[in-house]
CSV table of N, CA and C in Angstrom, one decimal:
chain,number,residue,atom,x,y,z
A,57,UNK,N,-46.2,-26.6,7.9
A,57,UNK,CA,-45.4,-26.4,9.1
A,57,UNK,C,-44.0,-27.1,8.8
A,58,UNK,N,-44.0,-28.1,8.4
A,58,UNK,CA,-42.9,-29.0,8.1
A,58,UNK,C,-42.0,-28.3,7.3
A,59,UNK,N,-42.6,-27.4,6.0
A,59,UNK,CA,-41.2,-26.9,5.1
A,59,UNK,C,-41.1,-25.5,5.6
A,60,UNK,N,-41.8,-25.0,6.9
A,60,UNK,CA,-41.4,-23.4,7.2
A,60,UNK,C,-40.0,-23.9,8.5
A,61,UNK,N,-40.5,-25.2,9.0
A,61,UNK,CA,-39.6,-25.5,10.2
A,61,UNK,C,-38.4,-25.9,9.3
A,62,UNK,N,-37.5,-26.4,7.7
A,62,UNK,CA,-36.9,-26.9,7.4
A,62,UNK,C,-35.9,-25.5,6.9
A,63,UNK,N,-36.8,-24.6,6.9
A,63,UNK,CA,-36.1,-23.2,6.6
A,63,UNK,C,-35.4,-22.1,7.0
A,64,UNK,N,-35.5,-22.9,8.8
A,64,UNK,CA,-35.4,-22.0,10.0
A,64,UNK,C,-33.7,-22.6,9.8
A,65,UNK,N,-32.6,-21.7,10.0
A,65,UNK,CA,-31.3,-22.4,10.1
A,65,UNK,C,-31.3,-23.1,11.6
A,66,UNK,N,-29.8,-24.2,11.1
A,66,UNK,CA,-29.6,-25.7,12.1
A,66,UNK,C,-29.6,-25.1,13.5
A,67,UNK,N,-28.7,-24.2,13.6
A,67,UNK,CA,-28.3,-23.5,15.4
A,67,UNK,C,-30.0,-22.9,16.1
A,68,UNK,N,-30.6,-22.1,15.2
A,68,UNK,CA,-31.9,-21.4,15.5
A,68,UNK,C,-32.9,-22.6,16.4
A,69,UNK,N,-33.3,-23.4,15.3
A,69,UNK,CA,-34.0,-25.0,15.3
A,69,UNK,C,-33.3,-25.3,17.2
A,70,UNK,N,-31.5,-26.0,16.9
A,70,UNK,CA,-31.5,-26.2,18.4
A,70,UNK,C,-31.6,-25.4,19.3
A,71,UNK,N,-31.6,-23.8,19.6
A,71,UNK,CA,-31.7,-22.9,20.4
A,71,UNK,C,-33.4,-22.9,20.6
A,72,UNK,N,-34.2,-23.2,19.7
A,72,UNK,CA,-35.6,-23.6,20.1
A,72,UNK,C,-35.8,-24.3,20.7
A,73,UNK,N,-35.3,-25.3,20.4
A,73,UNK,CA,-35.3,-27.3,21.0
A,73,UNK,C,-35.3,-27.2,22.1
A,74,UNK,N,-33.9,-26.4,22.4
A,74,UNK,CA,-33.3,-26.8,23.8
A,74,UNK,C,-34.0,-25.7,24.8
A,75,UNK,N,-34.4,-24.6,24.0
A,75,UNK,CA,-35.2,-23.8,25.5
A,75,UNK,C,-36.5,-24.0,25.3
A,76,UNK,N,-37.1,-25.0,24.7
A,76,UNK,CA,-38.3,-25.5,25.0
A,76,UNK,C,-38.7,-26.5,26.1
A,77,UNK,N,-37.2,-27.6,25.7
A,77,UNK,CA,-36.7,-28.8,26.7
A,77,UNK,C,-36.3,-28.0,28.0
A,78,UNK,N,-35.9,-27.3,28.4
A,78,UNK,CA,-34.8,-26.4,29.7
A,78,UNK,C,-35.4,-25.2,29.9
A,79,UNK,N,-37.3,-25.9,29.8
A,79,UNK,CA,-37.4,-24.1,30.1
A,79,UNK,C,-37.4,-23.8,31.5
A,80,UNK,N,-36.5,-22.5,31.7
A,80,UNK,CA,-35.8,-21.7,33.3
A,80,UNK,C,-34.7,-22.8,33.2
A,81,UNK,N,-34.0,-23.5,33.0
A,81,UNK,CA,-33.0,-24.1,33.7
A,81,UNK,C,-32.0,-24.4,32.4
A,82,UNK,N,-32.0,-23.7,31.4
A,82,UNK,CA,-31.2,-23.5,30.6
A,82,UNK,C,-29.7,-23.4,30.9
A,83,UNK,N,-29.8,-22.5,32.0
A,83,UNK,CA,-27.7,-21.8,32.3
A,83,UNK,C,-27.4,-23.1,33.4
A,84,UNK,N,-28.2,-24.4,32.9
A,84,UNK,CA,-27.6,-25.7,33.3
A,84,UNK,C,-26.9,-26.5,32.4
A,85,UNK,N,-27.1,-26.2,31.3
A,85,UNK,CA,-26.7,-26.8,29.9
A,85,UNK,C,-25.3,-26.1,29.6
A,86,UNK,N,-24.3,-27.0,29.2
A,86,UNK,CA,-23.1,-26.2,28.5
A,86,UNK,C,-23.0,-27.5,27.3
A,87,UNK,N,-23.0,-26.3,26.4
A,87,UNK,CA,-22.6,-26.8,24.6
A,87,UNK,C,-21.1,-26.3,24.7
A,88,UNK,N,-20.7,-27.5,23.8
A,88,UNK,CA,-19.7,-27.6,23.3
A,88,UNK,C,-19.3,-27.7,21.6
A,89,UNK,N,-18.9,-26.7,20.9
A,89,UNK,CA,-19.5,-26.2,19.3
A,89,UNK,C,-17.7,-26.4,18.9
A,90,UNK,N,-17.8,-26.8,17.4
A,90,UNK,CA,-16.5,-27.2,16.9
A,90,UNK,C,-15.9,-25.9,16.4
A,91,UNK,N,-16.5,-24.9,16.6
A,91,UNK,CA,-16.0,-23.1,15.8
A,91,UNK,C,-16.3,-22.1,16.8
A,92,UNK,N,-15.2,-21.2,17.2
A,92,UNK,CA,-16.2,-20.0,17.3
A,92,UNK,C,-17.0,-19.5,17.1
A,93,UNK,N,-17.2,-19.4,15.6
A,93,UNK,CA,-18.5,-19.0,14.7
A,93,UNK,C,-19.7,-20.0,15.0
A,94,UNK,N,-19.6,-20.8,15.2
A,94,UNK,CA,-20.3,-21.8,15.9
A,94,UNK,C,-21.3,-21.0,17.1
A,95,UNK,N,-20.1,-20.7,18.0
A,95,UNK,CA,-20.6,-20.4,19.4
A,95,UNK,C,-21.4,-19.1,19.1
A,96,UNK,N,-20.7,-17.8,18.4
A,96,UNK,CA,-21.6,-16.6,18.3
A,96,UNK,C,-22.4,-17.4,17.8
A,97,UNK,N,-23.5,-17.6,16.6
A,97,UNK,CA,-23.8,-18.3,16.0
A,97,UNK,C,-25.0,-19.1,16.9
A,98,UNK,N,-24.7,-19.3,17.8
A,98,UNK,CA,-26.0,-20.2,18.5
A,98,UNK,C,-26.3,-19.1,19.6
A,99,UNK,N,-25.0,-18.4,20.3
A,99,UNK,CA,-25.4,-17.1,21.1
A,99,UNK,C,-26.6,-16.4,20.9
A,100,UNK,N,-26.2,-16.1,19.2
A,100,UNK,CA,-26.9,-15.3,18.9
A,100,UNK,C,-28.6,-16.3,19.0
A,101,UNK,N,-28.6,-17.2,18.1
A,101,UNK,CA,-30.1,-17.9,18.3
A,101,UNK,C,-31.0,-18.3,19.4
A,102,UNK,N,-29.8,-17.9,20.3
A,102,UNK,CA,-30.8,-17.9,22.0
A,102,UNK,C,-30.9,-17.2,22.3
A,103,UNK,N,-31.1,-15.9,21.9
A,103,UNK,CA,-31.0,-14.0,22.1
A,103,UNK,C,-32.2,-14.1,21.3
A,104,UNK,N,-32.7,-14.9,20.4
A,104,UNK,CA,-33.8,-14.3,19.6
A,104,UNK,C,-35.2,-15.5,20.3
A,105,UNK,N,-34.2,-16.6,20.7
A,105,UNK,CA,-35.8,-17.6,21.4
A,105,UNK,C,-36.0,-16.7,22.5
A,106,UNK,N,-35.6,-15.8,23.5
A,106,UNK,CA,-35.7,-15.5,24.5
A,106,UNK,C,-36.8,-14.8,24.7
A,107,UNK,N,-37.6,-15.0,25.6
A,107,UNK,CA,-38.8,-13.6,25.6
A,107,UNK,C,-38.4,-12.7,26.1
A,108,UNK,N,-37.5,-12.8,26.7
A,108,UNK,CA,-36.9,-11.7,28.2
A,108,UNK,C,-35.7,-12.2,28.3
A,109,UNK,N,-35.2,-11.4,29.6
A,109,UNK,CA,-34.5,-12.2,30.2
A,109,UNK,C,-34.0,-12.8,30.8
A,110,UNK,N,-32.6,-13.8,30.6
A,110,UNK,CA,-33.2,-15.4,30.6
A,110,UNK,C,-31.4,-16.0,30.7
A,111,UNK,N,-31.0,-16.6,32.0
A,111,UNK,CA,-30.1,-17.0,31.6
A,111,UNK,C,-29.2,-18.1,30.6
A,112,UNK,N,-28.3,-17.8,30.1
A,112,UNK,CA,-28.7,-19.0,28.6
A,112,UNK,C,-27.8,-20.0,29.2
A,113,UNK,N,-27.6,-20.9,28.5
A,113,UNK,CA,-26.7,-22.3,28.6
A,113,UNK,C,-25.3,-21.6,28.6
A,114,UNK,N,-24.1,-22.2,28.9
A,114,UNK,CA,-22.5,-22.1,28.6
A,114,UNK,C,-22.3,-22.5,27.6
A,115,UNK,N,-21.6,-21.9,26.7
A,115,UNK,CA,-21.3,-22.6,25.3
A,115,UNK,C,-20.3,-22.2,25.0
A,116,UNK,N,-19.0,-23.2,24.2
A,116,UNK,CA,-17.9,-22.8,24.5
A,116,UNK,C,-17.5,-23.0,22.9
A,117,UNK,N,-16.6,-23.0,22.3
A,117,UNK,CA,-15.4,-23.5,21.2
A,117,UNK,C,-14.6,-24.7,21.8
A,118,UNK,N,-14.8,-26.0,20.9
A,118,UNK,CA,-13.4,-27.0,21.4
A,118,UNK,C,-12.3,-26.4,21.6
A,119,UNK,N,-12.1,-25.4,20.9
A,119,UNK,CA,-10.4,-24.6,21.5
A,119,UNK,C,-10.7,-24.0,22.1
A,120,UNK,N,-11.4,-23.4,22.6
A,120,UNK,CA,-11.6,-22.3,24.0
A,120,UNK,C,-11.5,-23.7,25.0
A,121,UNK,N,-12.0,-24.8,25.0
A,121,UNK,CA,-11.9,-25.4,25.9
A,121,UNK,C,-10.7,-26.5,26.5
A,122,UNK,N,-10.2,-26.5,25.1
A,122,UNK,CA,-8.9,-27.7,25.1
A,122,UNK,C,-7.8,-26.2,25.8
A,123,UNK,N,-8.0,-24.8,25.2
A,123,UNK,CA,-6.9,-24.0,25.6
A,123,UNK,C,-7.6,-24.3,26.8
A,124,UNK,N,-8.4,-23.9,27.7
A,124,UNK,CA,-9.0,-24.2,29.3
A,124,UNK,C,-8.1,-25.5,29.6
A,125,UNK,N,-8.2,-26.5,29.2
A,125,UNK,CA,-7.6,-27.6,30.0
A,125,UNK,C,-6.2,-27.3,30.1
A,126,UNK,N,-5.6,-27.1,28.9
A,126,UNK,CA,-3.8,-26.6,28.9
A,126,UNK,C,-3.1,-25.4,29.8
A,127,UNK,N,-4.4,-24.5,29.8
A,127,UNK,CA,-3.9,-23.4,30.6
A,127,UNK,C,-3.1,-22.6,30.0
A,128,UNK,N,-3.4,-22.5,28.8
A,128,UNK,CA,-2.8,-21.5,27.4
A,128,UNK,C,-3.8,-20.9,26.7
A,129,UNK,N,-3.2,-19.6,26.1
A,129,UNK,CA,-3.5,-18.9,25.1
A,129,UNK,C,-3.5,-19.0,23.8
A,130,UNK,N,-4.5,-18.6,22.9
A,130,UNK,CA,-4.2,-18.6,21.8
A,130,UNK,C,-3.1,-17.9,21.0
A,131,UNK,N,-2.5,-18.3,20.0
A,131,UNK,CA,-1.2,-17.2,19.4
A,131,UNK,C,-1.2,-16.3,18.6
A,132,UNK,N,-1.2,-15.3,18.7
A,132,UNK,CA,-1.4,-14.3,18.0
A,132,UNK,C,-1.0,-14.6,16.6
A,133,UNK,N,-1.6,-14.2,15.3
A,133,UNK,CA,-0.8,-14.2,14.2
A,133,UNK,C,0.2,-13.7,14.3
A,134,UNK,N,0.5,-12.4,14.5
A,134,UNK,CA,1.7,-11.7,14.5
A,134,UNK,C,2.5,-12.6,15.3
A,135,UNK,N,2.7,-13.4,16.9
A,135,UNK,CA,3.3,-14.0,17.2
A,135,UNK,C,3.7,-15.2,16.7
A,136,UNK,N,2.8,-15.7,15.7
A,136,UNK,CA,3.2,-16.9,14.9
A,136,UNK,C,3.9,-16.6,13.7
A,137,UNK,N,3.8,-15.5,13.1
A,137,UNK,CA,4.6,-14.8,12.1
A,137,UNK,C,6.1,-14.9,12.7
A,138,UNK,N,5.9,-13.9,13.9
A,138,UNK,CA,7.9,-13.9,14.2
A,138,UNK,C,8.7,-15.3,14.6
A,139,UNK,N,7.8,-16.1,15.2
A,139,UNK,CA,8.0,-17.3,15.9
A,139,UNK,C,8.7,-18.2,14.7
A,140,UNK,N,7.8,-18.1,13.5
A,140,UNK,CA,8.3,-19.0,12.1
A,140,UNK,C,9.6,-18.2,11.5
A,141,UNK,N,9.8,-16.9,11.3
A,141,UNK,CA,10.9,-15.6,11.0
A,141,UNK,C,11.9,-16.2,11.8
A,142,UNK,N,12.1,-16.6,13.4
A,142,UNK,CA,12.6,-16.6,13.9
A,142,UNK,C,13.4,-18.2,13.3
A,143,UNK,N,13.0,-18.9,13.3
A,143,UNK,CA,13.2,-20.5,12.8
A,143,UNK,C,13.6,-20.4,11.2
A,144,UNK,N,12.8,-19.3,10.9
A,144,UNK,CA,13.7,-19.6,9.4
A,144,UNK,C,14.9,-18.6,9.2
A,145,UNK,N,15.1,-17.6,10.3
A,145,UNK,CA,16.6,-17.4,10.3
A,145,UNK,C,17.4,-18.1,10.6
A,146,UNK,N,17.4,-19.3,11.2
A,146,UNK,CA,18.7,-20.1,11.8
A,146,UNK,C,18.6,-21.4,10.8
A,147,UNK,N,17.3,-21.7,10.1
A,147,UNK,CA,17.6,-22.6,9.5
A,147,UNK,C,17.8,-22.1,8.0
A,148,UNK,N,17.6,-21.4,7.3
A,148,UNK,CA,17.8,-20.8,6.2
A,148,UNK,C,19.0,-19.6,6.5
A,149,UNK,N,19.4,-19.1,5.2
A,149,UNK,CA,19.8,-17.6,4.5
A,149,UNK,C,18.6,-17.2,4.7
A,150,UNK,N,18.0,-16.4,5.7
A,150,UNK,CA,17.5,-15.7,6.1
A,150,UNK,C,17.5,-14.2,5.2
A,151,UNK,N,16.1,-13.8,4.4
A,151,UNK,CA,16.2,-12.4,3.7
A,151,UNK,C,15.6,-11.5,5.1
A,152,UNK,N,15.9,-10.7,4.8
A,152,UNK,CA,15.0,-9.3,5.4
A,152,UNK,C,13.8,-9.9,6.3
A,153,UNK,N,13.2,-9.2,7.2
A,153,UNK,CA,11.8,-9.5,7.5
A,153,UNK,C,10.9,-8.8,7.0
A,154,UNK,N,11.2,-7.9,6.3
A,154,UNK,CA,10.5,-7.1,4.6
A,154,UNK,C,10.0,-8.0,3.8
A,155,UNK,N,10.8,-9.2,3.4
A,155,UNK,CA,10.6,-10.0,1.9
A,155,UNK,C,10.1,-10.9,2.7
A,156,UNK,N,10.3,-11.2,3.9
A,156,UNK,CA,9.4,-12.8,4.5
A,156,UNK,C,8.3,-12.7,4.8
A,157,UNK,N,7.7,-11.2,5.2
A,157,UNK,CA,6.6,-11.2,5.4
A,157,UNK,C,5.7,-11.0,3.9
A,158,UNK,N,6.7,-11.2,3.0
A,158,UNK,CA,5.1,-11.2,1.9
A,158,UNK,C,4.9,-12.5,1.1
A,159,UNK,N,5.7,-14.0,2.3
A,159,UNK,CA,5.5,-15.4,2.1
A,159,UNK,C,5.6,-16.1,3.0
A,160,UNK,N,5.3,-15.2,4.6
A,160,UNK,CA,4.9,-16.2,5.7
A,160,UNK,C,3.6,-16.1,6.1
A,161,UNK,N,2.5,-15.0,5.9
A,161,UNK,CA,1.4,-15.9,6.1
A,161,UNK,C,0.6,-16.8,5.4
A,162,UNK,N,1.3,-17.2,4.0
A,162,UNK,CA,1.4,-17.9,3.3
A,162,UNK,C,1.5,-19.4,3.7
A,163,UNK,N,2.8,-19.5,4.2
A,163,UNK,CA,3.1,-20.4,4.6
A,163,UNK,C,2.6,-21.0,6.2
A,164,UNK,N,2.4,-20.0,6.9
A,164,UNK,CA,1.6,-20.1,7.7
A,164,UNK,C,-0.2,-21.1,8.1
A,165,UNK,N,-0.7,-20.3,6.8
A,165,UNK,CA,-1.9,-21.0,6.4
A,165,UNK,C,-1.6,-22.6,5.9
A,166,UNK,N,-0.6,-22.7,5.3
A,166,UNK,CA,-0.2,-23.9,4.5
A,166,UNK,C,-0.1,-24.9,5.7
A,167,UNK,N,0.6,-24.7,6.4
A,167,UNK,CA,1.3,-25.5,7.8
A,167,UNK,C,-0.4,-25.5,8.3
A,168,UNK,N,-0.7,-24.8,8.9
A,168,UNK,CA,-2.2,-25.1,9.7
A,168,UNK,C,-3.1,-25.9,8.3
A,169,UNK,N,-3.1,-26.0,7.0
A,169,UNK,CA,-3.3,-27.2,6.4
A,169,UNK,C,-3.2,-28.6,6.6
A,170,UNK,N,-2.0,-28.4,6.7
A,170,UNK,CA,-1.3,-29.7,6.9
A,170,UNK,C,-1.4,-30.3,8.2
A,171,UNK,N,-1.6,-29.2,9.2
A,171,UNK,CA,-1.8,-30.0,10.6
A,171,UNK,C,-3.5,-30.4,10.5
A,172,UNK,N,-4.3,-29.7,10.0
A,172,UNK,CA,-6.1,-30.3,9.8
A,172,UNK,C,-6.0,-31.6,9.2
A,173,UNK,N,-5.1,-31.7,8.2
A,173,UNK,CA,-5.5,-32.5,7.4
A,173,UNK,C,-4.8,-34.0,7.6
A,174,UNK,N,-3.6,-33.6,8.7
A,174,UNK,CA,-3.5,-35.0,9.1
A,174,UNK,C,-1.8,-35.1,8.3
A,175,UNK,N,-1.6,-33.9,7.2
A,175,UNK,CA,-0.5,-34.7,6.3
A,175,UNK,C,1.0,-35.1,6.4
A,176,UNK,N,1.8,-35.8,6.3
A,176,UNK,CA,3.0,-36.1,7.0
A,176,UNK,C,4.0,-35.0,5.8
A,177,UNK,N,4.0,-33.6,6.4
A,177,UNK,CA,4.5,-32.6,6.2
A,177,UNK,C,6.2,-33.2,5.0
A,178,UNK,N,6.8,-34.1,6.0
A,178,UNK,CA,8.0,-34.6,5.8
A,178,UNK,C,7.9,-34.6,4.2
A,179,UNK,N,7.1,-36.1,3.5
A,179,UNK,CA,6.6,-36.7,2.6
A,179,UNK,C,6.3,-35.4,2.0
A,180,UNK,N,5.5,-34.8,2.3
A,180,UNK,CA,4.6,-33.6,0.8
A,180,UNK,C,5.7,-32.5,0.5
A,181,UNK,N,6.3,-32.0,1.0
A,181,UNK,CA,7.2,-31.4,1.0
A,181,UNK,C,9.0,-31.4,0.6
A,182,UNK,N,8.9,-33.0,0.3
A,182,UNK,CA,9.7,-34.1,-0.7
A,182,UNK,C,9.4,-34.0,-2.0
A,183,UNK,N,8.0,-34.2,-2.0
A,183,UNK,CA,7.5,-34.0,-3.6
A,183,UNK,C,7.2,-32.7,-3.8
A,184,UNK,N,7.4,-31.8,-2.9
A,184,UNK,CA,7.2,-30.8,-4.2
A,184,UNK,C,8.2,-30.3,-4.3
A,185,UNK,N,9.3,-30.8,-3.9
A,185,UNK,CA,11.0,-30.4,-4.3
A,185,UNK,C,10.7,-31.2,-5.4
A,186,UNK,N,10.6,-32.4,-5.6
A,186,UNK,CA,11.0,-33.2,-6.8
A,186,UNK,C,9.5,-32.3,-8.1
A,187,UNK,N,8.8,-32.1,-8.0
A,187,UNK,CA,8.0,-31.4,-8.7
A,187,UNK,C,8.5,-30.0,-9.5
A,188,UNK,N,9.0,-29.4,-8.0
A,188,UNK,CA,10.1,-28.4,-8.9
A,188,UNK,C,11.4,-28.6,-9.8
A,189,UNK,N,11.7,-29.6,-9.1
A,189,UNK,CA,13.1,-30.2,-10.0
A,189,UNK,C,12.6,-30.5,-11.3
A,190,UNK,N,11.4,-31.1,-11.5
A,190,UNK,CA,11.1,-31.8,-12.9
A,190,UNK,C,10.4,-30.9,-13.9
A,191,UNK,N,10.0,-29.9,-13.1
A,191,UNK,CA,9.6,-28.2,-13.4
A,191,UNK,C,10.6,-27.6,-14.3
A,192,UNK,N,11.7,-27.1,-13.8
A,192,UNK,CA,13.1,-27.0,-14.2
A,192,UNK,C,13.9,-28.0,-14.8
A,193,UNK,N,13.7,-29.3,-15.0
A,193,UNK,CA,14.6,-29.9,-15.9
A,193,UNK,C,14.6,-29.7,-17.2
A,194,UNK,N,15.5,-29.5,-17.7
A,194,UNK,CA,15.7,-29.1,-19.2
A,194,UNK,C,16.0,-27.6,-19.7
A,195,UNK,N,15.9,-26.9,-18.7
A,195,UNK,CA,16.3,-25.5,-18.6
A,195,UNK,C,18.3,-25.5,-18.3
A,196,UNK,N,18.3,-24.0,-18.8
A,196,UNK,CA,19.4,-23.8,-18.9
A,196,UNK,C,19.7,-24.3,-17.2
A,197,UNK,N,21.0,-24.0,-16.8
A,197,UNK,CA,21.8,-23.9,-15.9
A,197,UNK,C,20.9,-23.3,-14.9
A,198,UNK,N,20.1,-23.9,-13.5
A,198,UNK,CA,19.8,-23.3,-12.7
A,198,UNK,C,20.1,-21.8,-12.3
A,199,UNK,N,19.1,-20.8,-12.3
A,199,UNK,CA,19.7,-19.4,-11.6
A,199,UNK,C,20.1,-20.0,-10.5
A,200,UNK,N,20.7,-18.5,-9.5
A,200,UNK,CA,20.9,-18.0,-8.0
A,200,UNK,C,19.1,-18.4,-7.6
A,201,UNK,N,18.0,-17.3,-8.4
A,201,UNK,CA,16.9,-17.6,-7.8
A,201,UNK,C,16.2,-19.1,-7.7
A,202,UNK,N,16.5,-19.8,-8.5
A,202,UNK,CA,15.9,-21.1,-9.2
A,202,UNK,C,16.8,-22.0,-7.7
A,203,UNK,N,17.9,-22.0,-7.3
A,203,UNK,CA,18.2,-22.7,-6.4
A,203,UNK,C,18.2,-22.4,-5.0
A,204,UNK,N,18.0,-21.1,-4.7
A,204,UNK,CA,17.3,-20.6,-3.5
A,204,UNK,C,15.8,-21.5,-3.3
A,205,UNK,N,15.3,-21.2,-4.3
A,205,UNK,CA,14.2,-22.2,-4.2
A,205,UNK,C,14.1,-23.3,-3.4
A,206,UNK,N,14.3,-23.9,-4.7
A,206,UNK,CA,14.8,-25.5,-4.2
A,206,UNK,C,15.3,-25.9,-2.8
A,207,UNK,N,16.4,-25.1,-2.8
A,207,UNK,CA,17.3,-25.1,-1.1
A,207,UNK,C,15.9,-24.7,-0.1
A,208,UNK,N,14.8,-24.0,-0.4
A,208,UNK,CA,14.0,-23.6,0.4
A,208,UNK,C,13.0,-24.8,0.9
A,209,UNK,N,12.5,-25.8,-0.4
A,209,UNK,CA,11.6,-26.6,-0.3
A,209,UNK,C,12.3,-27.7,0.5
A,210,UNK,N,14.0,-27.7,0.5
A,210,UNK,CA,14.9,-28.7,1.1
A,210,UNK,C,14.2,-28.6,3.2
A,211,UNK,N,14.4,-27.2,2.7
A,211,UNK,CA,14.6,-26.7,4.3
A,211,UNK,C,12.8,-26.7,5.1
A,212,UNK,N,11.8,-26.9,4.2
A,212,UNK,CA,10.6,-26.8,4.7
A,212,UNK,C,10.1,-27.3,5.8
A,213,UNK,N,10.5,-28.9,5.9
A,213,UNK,CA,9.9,-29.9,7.0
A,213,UNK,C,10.9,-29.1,8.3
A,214,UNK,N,11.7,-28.6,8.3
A,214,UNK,CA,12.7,-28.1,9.4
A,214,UNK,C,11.8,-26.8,9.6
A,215,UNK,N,11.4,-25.7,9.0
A,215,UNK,CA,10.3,-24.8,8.7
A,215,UNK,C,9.1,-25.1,9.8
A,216,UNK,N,8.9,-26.4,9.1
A,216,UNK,CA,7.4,-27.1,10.0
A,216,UNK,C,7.5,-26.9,11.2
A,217,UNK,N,8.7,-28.0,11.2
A,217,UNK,CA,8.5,-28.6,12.8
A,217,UNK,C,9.0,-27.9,13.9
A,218,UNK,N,9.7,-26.8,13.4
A,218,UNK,CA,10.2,-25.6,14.4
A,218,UNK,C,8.9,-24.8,14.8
């Protein structure tokens, strides 16, 4: 019993647990899960304990919930695309929105890195200008492209924090 119960995945196990503990008084419980994927994910494993049906517990996403307290929406990618477009025209030479979009959701992902991970955008984004510099030292005369660059990794933290 012990290694067929260790086999059963984590969410399934507590969707047992808890409608064994709450049985009929389940849609009194509300879970609170750190992913969406989380929440389908356990939805789903109380669809399968169910004999019938059965009202289930509330279960939400920490961001479904923190957006509940703010009284905001989530942002669309596409909105977070133009929103960054829009900030790196005023702070850059701005190319096309042809050529940005095939290194802003790039950058996009990068920035939501950096916010998970805690990192002081300013700092990392310092060294990798100087990384590039040391990249390129010893080469000829900087191109036009070789200092677009550069000027770009200058302009990053303004990037961010816009």
């Amino acid at each position: 019993m012990e290694s067929n119960e260790a086999s059963v995945p984590f969410l399934r196990r507590v969707a047992r647990d808890l409608t064994r503990q709450h049985q009929g008084q389940l849609h009194r419980l509300g879970i609170i899960l750190p992913s969406r994927r989380a929440e389908r994910s356990l939805r789903h494993a109380f669809s399968l304990e169910a004999d019938g049906p059965v009202m289930s517990p509330g279960i939400w996403s920490i961001e479904s919930v923190m957006m509940g307290f703010a009284g905001r929406r989530p942002v669309s990618p596409v909105e977070q695309l133009l929103a960054l477009y829009h900030v790196h025209q005023t702070e850059t030479d701005a190319e096309a929105l042809e050529d940005f979009l095939k290194w802003g959701p790039t950058l996009l992902r990068d920035f939501g890195e950096i916010d998970r991970h805690g990192v002081d955008a300013q700092a990392l984004y310092r060294e990798l200008k100087e990384v590039e510099t040391l990249a390129e030292w010893g080469l000829d005369l900087p191109t036009d492209l070789m200092q677009r660059r550069l000027n770009l990794w200058l302009k990053m933290p303004r990037l961010y924090q816009g």
